[in-house]
Amino acid sequence: MSLPFCNVALPLPLRTAFTYAIPDTLRDSVQPGSRVLVPFRNKSLVGVVLECVQHAPESTKIRDITKALDFLPALTPKLIELGHWIAGYYLAPVGEVFRAMLPPVTELRIERQIALTDSGRAAAHKQAVTTSANQQHHALLSQLAEKGGVMPFASVVKLGWDDAALQRLRRAGLIEIRQSMLGRKAKTQRVIAWKGATGLVAAAEQTPACDAKAEGVKSALQARGPLPLSQLLRVARVSRSVIERMLRDGLLESWEERVDPAEDPFDAGYVPPAHDLNAEQESALKLVRARFELGEFGVLLLHGVTGSGKTEVYLRAVQETLARGKTAIILVPEIALTLWIGRQCRAWFGARFEGVAVLHSALSDVERAREWWRVRNGEARVVVGTRSAIFAPLQNLGLIIVDEEQESSYKQEETPRYHGRDVAIVRAKMENAAALLGSATPSLETYHHARNGKYELLTLASRVEQRAMARVEIVDLREDFAKTHQTSPISSALQTGIQECLAQKTQALVLINRRGYSWSVLCRSCGAPVQCENCSISMTHHKQRNRLECHYCGSLKPIPKLCPKCQSKYVYFFGEGSEHLEERLRKEFPGARIARLDRDTARTKRQYQETLGAFASGALDILVGTQMLAKGHDFQRVTLVGVVSADSSLSLPDFRAAERTFQLLTQVAGRAGRGELPGRVLIQTFYPEHYAIQDAVKQDYLAFYERETQFRRVMAYPPFTSLANVIVRDADLQKAIRWSRQLSEYFSPHDGKGLRILGPAAAPLARLKREYRFQFLLKSPRRSVLADVLSGAMTYLELKEIPETAVLVDMDPLSLM
Ligand code: ADP
Ligand code: ZN
Ligand code: ZN
């Protein structure tokens, strides 16, 4: 029976869904989970149907759905349930929750396109045309060829072609009609060839003479054959305009070619290591298996020191899941790690890409949508990805693995502010699957649950093959300065260490916590910092890009020659970032092969692959980078890891500062000495006596856990208390103040009744993206108390007509900024 109305979540920051009528013609194609195009105010929006209903609310005028977009509903019923849970638990707008769960195409318009097929392209190039009908066809085909092989359906219609004629060409195999996402052509790439080479046109004799640049292009193409445009630009070192000119001059030809998704050069020649499990791994796996046999939900914590072979346990657990006819998700905290685990999974579980999908944000929208739909269509049964891969539309889920479960990158710091690990546990519960959390340094919350018996604890206490843990040494920067009177971020110990590495032909990793060249800019005369205009935070100097950037809102500024406040010319840059460190290392070790990996150098999958692949294969000696290098990587020839400033995270006003520092340093230490060569770690710090650093040196998780839990218990922080951070924000300061005051009136009667309410106070980031921010911190030992008061607050906002978007709730916040 089909119902006449449906409730649709729209990509808006609102806590409600909207009701639409389903026209009779669409009854069959609109189901819960389907994406639909609907009118909203004077726009068209893509939303997702949450449920079909018999009745519509009477007060409003109900409009019709314009179009159904999916043959197969994008979201499964289980995912809709999960979305509702997220919206409820995190008090997040339902529309934004579902937007985060859908594949990227949802906000793109879909367009019909006419594309040349291979035989169509050949026909377009043929000169001899006999009949007049053929002549007409030929005209269209050459027009298509001229436009690179693809034209929007609408433009073809404008040329006077009707549906029937196009269908004829399609049946003849000359063109295809496809659906595409507007403005996205990444599925195909433009390939350039030297015209003389293909034999299609013998134009070589009448071509104009080539200049030096054109000669470069010519020799590149003659040596390598046709090349994708982007590659040609790199190989021949010319600009796009050179190519365009040569195309106009008839020296080159170009066409669109599909990018083959099954080609990942990264996999070429890769043979996954095959190990027999050691006794510890075996007994961990046995417990996982026992959980599978029970066939019910459960959370397991795999606590294994760095280099203990956790990945091997993950892969076997996935293998057993698949053998039971179920599917699995592996979450990793960094895009870079999807490369290694993705490749291992492809080698283990599927010829080529079959069976394994990889999802993360360095993919283009088209790539991501394609991977997503492969999963939805049941073509992939294992998903490897970062945070949002927890929404992968797998059915019959048996196992969710969360690697490095303590990582803060699992927490989304924009709406919906969910924690990927916690959502993983909830999803596992909904699907009656097992959740396997893994870490060398579990979060206090997780380890606390394992201690209490809420989670099952599996332990790998030693490294594989009894390899030694790396030796960790502290470099006291105060002493170093006293000796050298230098302020270089590379201490003399680190300097010598790197030298030794280079001499032994092993590799070094050098970590620094900030990207950019300098992360602070200050006037020496008047002391004014150069802050972002939209945020109360210093801007970061990027030397290569020759500008200042705000890492919070993305705004850019030219580099000031004079102080914007007092016009003094003594503008001073300080606080060295990764770009600066790379420059220094190049200067100090001129013979070394050095690369840098951070968000500035790696934006696409390809860039990650190039740098990490080069380091792993030994083509680099030193790799400099930010946190993203600290975790998970298994580089076998790294014998030295240097941490330039270990304590910058300690000084943050945050109760998790010690935990974060301990975790980071222990993870970093875990990158050294993983192969047969012993490892050494140098930690530079100003606070060598801090327990987070001391315990990290000993790589003693339990000691740290005991000490830190004491502190949390006394101070009433998680895991002993639930927290919510509530931020009131507006571009107008007066409004932000007024609303904070109103919200405070609502909150204060609740204070003290099983709940502590701190604030309102100016948030540490008092201004962000042009908005003023005030903050309340809510603490309660009982989560339900917190949830009740907060949902009451939402009703109160409505009553007082405070806009929903002005109040932001961060449940279980990781950062209180
Ligand atoms: P972790 O994630 O615990 O830090 P990995 O899973 O990356 O450790 O494993 C570390 C290294 O040990 C890898 O190179 C892996 O191939 C190897 N390894 C795993 N299991 C075994 C084993 N049973 N015997 C020998 N080597 C192993
Ligand atoms: Zn000044
Ligand atoms: Zn900013």
JSON list of N, CA and C in Angstrom, two decimals, residues 59-122:
[
{"chain": "A", "resi": 59, "resn": "SER", "atom": "N", "xyz": [-2.07, 22.68, 9.03]},
{"chain": "A", "resi": 59, "resn": "SER", "atom": "CA", "xyz": [-1.86, 24.13, 9.04]},
{"chain": "A", "resi": 59, "resn": "SER", "atom": "C", "xyz": [-1.15, 24.66, 7.80]},
{"chain": "A", "resi": 60, "resn": "THR", "atom": "N", "xyz": [-0.31, 23.85, 7.19]},
{"chain": "A", "resi": 60, "resn": "THR", "atom": "CA", "xyz": [0.48, 24.40, 6.09]},
{"chain": "A", "resi": 60, "resn": "THR", "atom": "C", "xyz": [0.02, 23.87, 4.73]},
{"chain": "A", "resi": 61, "resn": "LYS", "atom": "N", "xyz": [0.40, 24.62, 3.73]},
{"chain": "A", "resi": 61, "resn": "LYS", "atom": "CA", "xyz": [0.10, 24.19, 2.37]},
{"chain": "A", "resi": 61, "resn": "LYS", "atom": "C", "xyz": [1.13, 23.13, 1.97]},
{"chain": "A", "resi": 62, "resn": "ILE", "atom": "N", "xyz": [0.64, 22.00, 1.51]},
{"chain": "A", "resi": 62, "resn": "ILE", "atom": "CA", "xyz": [1.55, 20.91, 1.18]},
{"chain": "A", "resi": 62, "resn": "ILE", "atom": "C", "xyz": [1.87, 20.94, -0.31]},
{"chain": "A", "resi": 63, "resn": "ARG", "atom": "N", "xyz": [3.15, 20.93, -0.64]},
{"chain": "A", "resi": 63, "resn": "ARG", "atom": "CA", "xyz": [3.54, 20.94, -2.05]},
{"chain": "A", "resi": 63, "resn": "ARG", "atom": "C", "xyz": [3.95, 19.54, -2.49]},
{"chain": "A", "resi": 64, "resn": "ASP", "atom": "N", "xyz": [4.03, 19.38, -3.80]},
{"chain": "A", "resi": 64, "resn": "ASP", "atom": "CA", "xyz": [4.37, 18.06, -4.37]},
{"chain": "A", "resi": 64, "resn": "ASP", "atom": "C", "xyz": [5.88, 17.87, -4.48]},
{"chain": "A", "resi": 65, "resn": "ILE", "atom": "N", "xyz": [6.29, 16.64, -4.36]},
{"chain": "A", "resi": 65, "resn": "ILE", "atom": "CA", "xyz": [7.65, 16.28, -4.72]},
{"chain": "A", "resi": 65, "resn": "ILE", "atom": "C", "xyz": [7.82, 16.51, -6.23]},
{"chain": "A", "resi": 66, "resn": "THR", "atom": "N", "xyz": [8.95, 17.08, -6.64]},
{"chain": "A", "resi": 66, "resn": "THR", "atom": "CA", "xyz": [9.15, 17.33, -8.06]},
{"chain": "A", "resi": 66, "resn": "THR", "atom": "C", "xyz": [9.65, 16.09, -8.78]},
{"chain": "A", "resi": 67, "resn": "LYS", "atom": "N", "xyz": [10.52, 15.37, -8.11]},
{"chain": "A", "resi": 67, "resn": "LYS", "atom": "CA", "xyz": [11.23, 14.31, -8.83]},
{"chain": "A", "resi": 67, "resn": "LYS", "atom": "C", "xyz": [11.80, 13.31, -7.83]},
{"chain": "A", "resi": 68, "resn": "ALA", "atom": "N", "xyz": [11.82, 12.05, -8.22]},
{"chain": "A", "resi": 68, "resn": "ALA", "atom": "CA", "xyz": [12.49, 11.05, -7.40]},
{"chain": "A", "resi": 68, "resn": "ALA", "atom": "C", "xyz": [13.86, 10.80, -8.01]},
{"chain": "A", "resi": 69, "resn": "LEU", "atom": "N", "xyz": [14.90, 10.73, -7.21]},
{"chain": "A", "resi": 69, "resn": "LEU", "atom": "CA", "xyz": [16.25, 10.65, -7.77]},
{"chain": "A", "resi": 69, "resn": "LEU", "atom": "C", "xyz": [16.88, 9.26, -7.74]},
{"chain": "A", "resi": 70, "resn": "ASP", "atom": "N", "xyz": [16.33, 8.37, -6.95]},
{"chain": "A", "resi": 70, "resn": "ASP", "atom": "CA", "xyz": [16.97, 7.07, -6.80]},
{"chain": "A", "resi": 70, "resn": "ASP", "atom": "C", "xyz": [16.08, 5.92, -7.26]},
{"chain": "A", "resi": 71, "resn": "PHE", "atom": "N", "xyz": [16.67, 4.98, -7.95]},
{"chain": "A", "resi": 71, "resn": "PHE", "atom": "CA", "xyz": [15.96, 3.73, -8.20]},
{"chain": "A", "resi": 71, "resn": "PHE", "atom": "C", "xyz": [15.92, 2.92, -6.92]},
{"chain": "A", "resi": 72, "resn": "LEU", "atom": "N", "xyz": [17.09, 2.86, -6.32]},
{"chain": "A", "resi": 72, "resn": "LEU", "atom": "CA", "xyz": [17.24, 2.14, -5.06]},
{"chain": "A", "resi": 72, "resn": "LEU", "atom": "C", "xyz": [17.36, 3.23, -3.99]},
{"chain": "A", "resi": 73, "resn": "PRO", "atom": "N", "xyz": [16.55, 3.18, -2.92]},
{"chain": "A", "resi": 73, "resn": "PRO", "atom": "CA", "xyz": [16.66, 4.24, -1.92]},
{"chain": "A", "resi": 73, "resn": "PRO", "atom": "C", "xyz": [18.10, 4.37, -1.44]},
{"chain": "A", "resi": 74, "resn": "ALA", "atom": "N", "xyz": [18.60, 5.60, -1.37]},
{"chain": "A", "resi": 74, "resn": "ALA", "atom": "CA", "xyz": [20.00, 5.78, -0.99]},
{"chain": "A", "resi": 74, "resn": "ALA", "atom": "C", "xyz": [20.27, 5.23, 0.41]},
{"chain": "A", "resi": 75, "resn": "LEU", "atom": "N", "xyz": [19.39, 5.49, 1.32]},
{"chain": "A", "resi": 75, "resn": "LEU", "atom": "CA", "xyz": [19.64, 5.05, 2.70]},
{"chain": "A", "resi": 75, "resn": "LEU", "atom": "C", "xyz": [18.81, 3.82, 3.05]},
{"chain": "A", "resi": 76, "resn": "THR", "atom": "N", "xyz": [19.43, 2.92, 3.77]},
{"chain": "A", "resi": 76, "resn": "THR", "atom": "CA", "xyz": [18.72, 1.73, 4.25]},
{"chain": "A", "resi": 76, "resn": "THR", "atom": "C", "xyz": [17.91, 2.12, 5.50]},
{"chain": "A", "resi": 77, "resn": "PRO", "atom": "N", "xyz": [16.90, 1.32, 5.86]},
{"chain": "A", "resi": 77, "resn": "PRO", "atom": "CA", "xyz": [16.12, 1.62, 7.06]},
{"chain": "A", "resi": 77, "resn": "PRO", "atom": "C", "xyz": [17.01, 1.74, 8.30]},
{"chain": "A", "resi": 78, "resn": "LYS", "atom": "N", "xyz": [18.04, 0.91, 8.38]},
{"chain": "A", "resi": 78, "resn": "LYS", "atom": "CA", "xyz": [18.96, 0.97, 9.54]},
{"chain": "A", "resi": 78, "resn": "LYS", "atom": "C", "xyz": [19.69, 2.30, 9.60]},
{"chain": "A", "resi": 79, "resn": "LEU", "atom": "N", "xyz": [20.06, 2.83, 8.44]},
{"chain": "A", "resi": 79, "resn": "LEU", "atom": "CA", "xyz": [20.77, 4.11, 8.43]},
{"chain": "A", "resi": 79, "resn": "LEU", "atom": "C", "xyz": [19.83, 5.25, 8.80]},
{"chain": "A", "resi": 80, "resn": "ILE", "atom": "N", "xyz": [18.58, 5.14, 8.42]},
{"chain": "A", "resi": 80, "resn": "ILE", "atom": "CA", "xyz": [17.61, 6.17, 8.83]},
{"chain": "A", "resi": 80, "resn": "ILE", "atom": "C", "xyz": [17.47, 6.16, 10.35]},
{"chain": "A", "resi": 81, "resn": "GLU", "atom": "N", "xyz": [17.41, 4.95, 10.90]},
{"chain": "A", "resi": 81, "resn": "GLU", "atom": "CA", "xyz": [17.32, 4.83, 12.35]},
{"chain": "A", "resi": 81, "resn": "GLU", "atom": "C", "xyz": [18.56, 5.45, 13.01]},
{"chain": "A", "resi": 82, "resn": "LEU", "atom": "N", "xyz": [19.72, 5.17, 12.43]},
{"chain": "A", "resi": 82, "resn": "LEU", "atom": "CA", "xyz": [20.96, 5.72, 12.98]},
{"chain": "A", "resi": 82, "resn": "LEU", "atom": "C", "xyz": [20.95, 7.25, 12.92]},
{"chain": "A", "resi": 83, "resn": "GLY", "atom": "N", "xyz": [20.49, 7.78, 11.81]},
{"chain": "A", "resi": 83, "resn": "GLY", "atom": "CA", "xyz": [20.41, 9.24, 11.66]},
{"chain": "A", "resi": 83, "resn": "GLY", "atom": "C", "xyz": [19.52, 9.86, 12.74]},
{"chain": "A", "resi": 84, "resn": "HIS", "atom": "N", "xyz": [18.39, 9.22, 13.00]},
{"chain": "A", "resi": 84, "resn": "HIS", "atom": "CA", "xyz": [17.52, 9.73, 14.06]},
{"chain": "A", "resi": 84, "resn": "HIS", "atom": "C", "xyz": [18.20, 9.70, 15.41]},
{"chain": "A", "resi": 85, "resn": "TRP", "atom": "N", "xyz": [18.96, 8.64, 15.63]},
{"chain": "A", "resi": 85, "resn": "TRP", "atom": "CA", "xyz": [19.67, 8.56, 16.92]},
{"chain": "A", "resi": 85, "resn": "TRP", "atom": "C", "xyz": [20.67, 9.71, 17.04]},
{"chain": "A", "resi": 86, "resn": "ILE", "atom": "N", "xyz": [21.41, 9.98, 15.96]},
{"chain": "A", "resi": 86, "resn": "ILE", "atom": "CA", "xyz": [22.41, 11.05, 16.00]},
{"chain": "A", "resi": 86, "resn": "ILE", "atom": "C", "xyz": [21.74, 12.40, 16.24]},
{"chain": "A", "resi": 87, "resn": "ALA", "atom": "N", "xyz": [20.66, 12.64, 15.52]},
{"chain": "A", "resi": 87, "resn": "ALA", "atom": "CA", "xyz": [19.96, 13.91, 15.68]},
{"chain": "A", "resi": 87, "resn": "ALA", "atom": "C", "xyz": [19.49, 14.07, 17.13]},
{"chain": "A", "resi": 88, "resn": "GLY", "atom": "N", "xyz": [19.04, 12.97, 17.73]},
{"chain": "A", "resi": 88, "resn": "GLY", "atom": "CA", "xyz": [18.54, 13.04, 19.10]},
{"chain": "A", "resi": 88, "resn": "GLY", "atom": "C", "xyz": [19.67, 13.19, 20.11]},
{"chain": "A", "resi": 89, "resn": "TYR", "atom": "N", "xyz": [20.65, 12.36, 20.01]},
{"chain": "A", "resi": 89, "resn": "TYR", "atom": "CA", "xyz": [21.72, 12.34, 21.01]},
{"chain": "A", "resi": 89, "resn": "TYR", "atom": "C", "xyz": [22.56, 13.61, 20.96]},
{"chain": "A", "resi": 90, "resn": "TYR", "atom": "N", "xyz": [22.92, 14.04, 19.77]},
{"chain": "A", "resi": 90, "resn": "TYR", "atom": "CA", "xyz": [23.78, 15.22, 19.64]},
{"chain": "A", "resi": 90, "resn": "TYR", "atom": "C", "xyz": [22.98, 16.51, 19.49]},
{"chain": "A", "resi": 91, "resn": "LEU", "atom": "N", "xyz": [21.68, 16.44, 19.61]},
{"chain": "A", "resi": 91, "resn": "LEU", "atom": "CA", "xyz": [20.79, 17.58, 19.41]},
{"chain": "A", "resi": 91, "resn": "LEU", "atom": "C", "xyz": [21.15, 18.32, 18.12]},
{"chain": "A", "resi": 92, "resn": "ALA", "atom": "N", "xyz": [21.33, 17.55, 17.07]},
{"chain": "A", "resi": 92, "resn": "ALA", "atom": "CA", "xyz": [21.76, 18.13, 15.80]},
{"chain": "A", "resi": 92, "resn": "ALA", "atom": "C", "xyz": [20.57, 18.25, 14.86]},
{"chain": "A", "resi": 93, "resn": "PRO", "atom": "N", "xyz": [20.55, 19.28, 14.03]},
{"chain": "A", "resi": 93, "resn": "PRO", "atom": "CA", "xyz": [19.47, 19.45, 13.06]},
{"chain": "A", "resi": 93, "resn": "PRO", "atom": "C", "xyz": [19.37, 18.23, 12.15]},
{"chain": "A", "resi": 94, "resn": "VAL", "atom": "N", "xyz": [18.18, 17.72, 12.02]},
{"chain": "A", "resi": 94, "resn": "VAL", "atom": "CA", "xyz": [17.99, 16.47, 11.31]},
{"chain": "A", "resi": 94, "resn": "VAL", "atom": "C", "xyz": [18.47, 16.57, 9.85]},
{"chain": "A", "resi": 95, "resn": "GLY", "atom": "N", "xyz": [18.23, 17.74, 9.25]},
{"chain": "A", "resi": 95, "resn": "GLY", "atom": "CA", "xyz": [18.63, 17.92, 7.86]},
{"chain": "A", "resi": 95, "resn": "GLY", "atom": "C", "xyz": [20.13, 17.80, 7.69]},
{"chain": "A", "resi": 96, "resn": "GLU", "atom": "N", "xyz": [20.88, 18.40, 8.63]},
{"chain": "A", "resi": 96, "resn": "GLU", "atom": "CA", "xyz": [22.34, 18.35, 8.51]},
{"chain": "A", "resi": 96, "resn": "GLU", "atom": "C", "xyz": [22.88, 16.97, 8.82]},
{"chain": "A", "resi": 97, "resn": "VAL", "atom": "N", "xyz": [22.21, 16.25, 9.69]},
{"chain": "A", "resi": 97, "resn": "VAL", "atom": "CA", "xyz": [22.63, 14.88, 9.98]},
{"chain": "A", "resi": 97, "resn": "VAL", "atom": "C", "xyz": [22.53, 14.04, 8.71]},
{"chain": "A", "resi": 98, "resn": "PHE", "atom": "N", "xyz": [21.37, 14.13, 8.05]},
{"chain": "A", "resi": 98, "resn": "PHE", "atom": "CA", "xyz": [21.20, 13.28, 6.87]},
{"chain": "A", "resi": 98, "resn": "PHE", "atom": "C", "xyz": [22.05, 13.75, 5.71]},
{"chain": "A", "resi": 99, "resn": "ARG", "atom": "N", "xyz": [22.31, 15.03, 5.64]},
{"chain": "A", "resi": 99, "resn": "ARG", "atom": "CA", "xyz": [23.22, 15.51, 4.61]},
{"chain": "A", "resi": 99, "resn": "ARG", "atom": "C", "xyz": [24.59, 14.86, 4.78]},
{"chain": "A", "resi": 100, "resn": "ALA", "atom": "N", "xyz": [25.02, 14.73, 6.05]},
{"chain": "A", "resi": 100, "resn": "ALA", "atom": "CA", "xyz": [26.33, 14.13, 6.31]},
{"chain": "A", "resi": 100, "resn": "ALA", "atom": "C", "xyz": [26.34, 12.64, 5.96]},
{"chain": "A", "resi": 101, "resn": "MET", "atom": "N", "xyz": [25.16, 12.01, 5.94]},
{"chain": "A", "resi": 101, "resn": "MET", "atom": "CA", "xyz": [25.12, 10.58, 5.70]},
{"chain": "A", "resi": 101, "resn": "MET", "atom": "C", "xyz": [25.03, 10.21, 4.23]},
{"chain": "A", "resi": 102, "resn": "LEU", "atom": "N", "xyz": [24.60, 11.15, 3.41]},
{"chain": "A", "resi": 102, "resn": "LEU", "atom": "CA", "xyz": [24.36, 10.84, 2.00]},
{"chain": "A", "resi": 102, "resn": "LEU", "atom": "C", "xyz": [25.62, 11.00, 1.16]},
{"chain": "A", "resi": 103, "resn": "PRO", "atom": "N", "xyz": [25.66, 10.35, 0.00]},
{"chain": "A", "resi": 103, "resn": "PRO", "atom": "CA", "xyz": [26.81, 10.55, -0.88]},
{"chain": "A", "resi": 103, "resn": "PRO", "atom": "C", "xyz": [26.81, 11.98, -1.42]},
{"chain": "A", "resi": 104, "resn": "PRO", "atom": "N", "xyz": [27.95, 12.47, -1.86]},
{"chain": "A", "resi": 104, "resn": "PRO", "atom": "CA", "xyz": [28.08, 13.88, -2.21]},
{"chain": "A", "resi": 104, "resn": "PRO", "atom": "C", "xyz": [27.16, 14.37, -3.33]},
{"chain": "A", "resi": 105, "resn": "VAL", "atom": "N", "xyz": [26.72, 13.52, -4.20]},
{"chain": "A", "resi": 105, "resn": "VAL", "atom": "CA", "xyz": [25.90, 14.01, -5.31]},
{"chain": "A", "resi": 105, "resn": "VAL", "atom": "C", "xyz": [24.61, 14.64, -4.85]},
{"chain": "A", "resi": 106, "resn": "THR", "atom": "N", "xyz": [24.24, 14.43, -3.63]},
{"chain": "A", "resi": 106, "resn": "THR", "atom": "CA", "xyz": [22.90, 14.84, -3.25]},
{"chain": "A", "resi": 106, "resn": "THR", "atom": "C", "xyz": [22.66, 16.32, -3.46]},
{"chain": "A", "resi": 107, "resn": "GLU", "atom": "N", "xyz": [23.69, 17.13, -3.37]},
{"chain": "A", "resi": 107, "resn": "GLU", "atom": "CA", "xyz": [23.42, 18.54, -3.52]},
{"chain": "A", "resi": 107, "resn": "GLU", "atom": "C", "xyz": [23.78, 19.04, -4.91]},
{"chain": "A", "resi": 108, "resn": "LEU", "atom": "N", "xyz": [24.05, 18.11, -5.80]},
{"chain": "A", "resi": 108, "resn": "LEU", "atom": "CA", "xyz": [24.36, 18.51, -7.17]},
{"chain": "A", "resi": 108, "resn": "LEU", "atom": "C", "xyz": [23.15, 18.29, -8.03]},
{"chain": "A", "resi": 109, "resn": "ARG", "atom": "N", "xyz": [23.04, 19.08, -9.06]},
{"chain": "A", "resi": 109, "resn": "ARG", "atom": "CA", "xyz": [21.96, 18.81, -10.01]},
{"chain": "A", "resi": 109, "resn": "ARG", "atom": "C", "xyz": [22.41, 17.76, -10.99]},
{"chain": "A", "resi": 110, "resn": "ILE", "atom": "N", "xyz": [21.45, 16.98, -11.45]},
{"chain": "A", "resi": 110, "resn": "ILE", "atom": "CA", "xyz": [21.78, 15.91, -12.37]},
{"chain": "A", "resi": 110, "resn": "ILE", "atom": "C", "xyz": [21.44, 16.38, -13.78]},
{"chain": "A", "resi": 111, "resn": "GLU", "atom": "N", "xyz": [22.26, 16.02, -14.72]},
{"chain": "A", "resi": 111, "resn": "GLU", "atom": "CA", "xyz": [22.06, 16.48, -16.08]},
{"chain": "A", "resi": 111, "resn": "GLU", "atom": "C", "xyz": [22.18, 15.28, -17.02]},
{"chain": "A", "resi": 112, "resn": "ARG", "atom": "N", "xyz": [21.36, 15.31, -18.09]},
{"chain": "A", "resi": 112, "resn": "ARG", "atom": "CA", "xyz": [21.54, 14.28, -19.11]},
{"chain": "A", "resi": 112, "resn": "ARG", "atom": "C", "xyz": [22.59, 14.76, -20.09]},
{"chain": "A", "resi": 113, "resn": "GLN", "atom": "N", "xyz": [23.45, 13.85, -20.48]},
{"chain": "A", "resi": 113, "resn": "GLN", "atom": "CA", "xyz": [24.51, 14.23, -21.42]},
{"chain": "A", "resi": 113, "resn": "GLN", "atom": "C", "xyz": [24.53, 13.28, -22.60]},
{"chain": "A", "resi": 114, "resn": "ILE", "atom": "N", "xyz": [24.98, 13.84, -23.72]},
{"chain": "A", "resi": 114, "resn": "ILE", "atom": "CA", "xyz": [25.19, 13.02, -24.89]},
{"chain": "A", "resi": 114, "resn": "ILE", "atom": "C", "xyz": [26.70, 12.86, -25.05]},
{"chain": "A", "resi": 115, "resn": "ALA", "atom": "N", "xyz": [27.14, 11.63, -25.15]},
{"chain": "A", "resi": 115, "resn": "ALA", "atom": "CA", "xyz": [28.58, 11.39, -25.25]},
{"chain": "A", "resi": 115, "resn": "ALA", "atom": "C", "xyz": [28.89, 10.51, -26.45]},
{"chain": "A", "resi": 116, "resn": "LEU", "atom": "N", "xyz": [30.00, 10.81, -27.11]},
{"chain": "A", "resi": 116, "resn": "LEU", "atom": "CA", "xyz": [30.45, 9.98, -28.22]},
{"chain": "A", "resi": 116, "resn": "LEU", "atom": "C", "xyz": [30.96, 8.64, -27.71]},
{"chain": "A", "resi": 117, "resn": "THR", "atom": "N", "xyz": [30.61, 7.58, -28.41]},
{"chain": "A", "resi": 117, "resn": "THR", "atom": "CA", "xyz": [31.24, 6.30, -28.10]},
{"chain": "A", "resi": 117, "resn": "THR", "atom": "C", "xyz": [32.49, 6.18, -28.95]},
{"chain": "A", "resi": 118, "resn": "ASP", "atom": "N", "xyz": [33.24, 5.08, -28.77]},
{"chain": "A", "resi": 118, "resn": "ASP", "atom": "CA", "xyz": [34.44, 4.90, -29.57]},
{"chain": "A", "resi": 118, "resn": "ASP", "atom": "C", "xyz": [34.13, 4.86, -31.07]},
{"chain": "A", "resi": 119, "resn": "SER", "atom": "N", "xyz": [33.06, 4.11, -31.42]},
{"chain": "A", "resi": 119, "resn": "SER", "atom": "CA", "xyz": [32.74, 4.06, -32.86]},
{"chain": "A", "resi": 119, "resn": "SER", "atom": "C", "xyz": [32.20, 5.41, -33.33]},
{"chain": "A", "resi": 120, "resn": "GLY", "atom": "N", "xyz": [31.53, 6.12, -32.44]},
{"chain": "A", "resi": 120, "resn": "GLY", "atom": "CA", "xyz": [31.08, 7.46, -32.78]},
{"chain": "A", "resi": 120, "resn": "GLY", "atom": "C", "xyz": [32.26, 8.37, -33.09]},
{"chain": "A", "resi": 121, "resn": "ARG", "atom": "N", "xyz": [33.31, 8.22, -32.29]},
{"chain": "A", "resi": 121, "resn": "ARG", "atom": "CA", "xyz": [34.49, 9.06, -32.49]},
{"chain": "A", "resi": 121, "resn": "ARG", "atom": "C", "xyz": [35.16, 8.71, -33.82]},
{"chain": "A", "resi": 122, "resn": "ALA", "atom": "N", "xyz": [35.24, 7.43, -34.09]},
{"chain": "A", "resi": 122, "resn": "ALA", "atom": "CA", "xyz": [35.84, 7.00, -35.36]},
{"chain": "A", "resi": 122, "resn": "ALA", "atom": "C", "xyz": [35.02, 7.56, -36.53]}
]
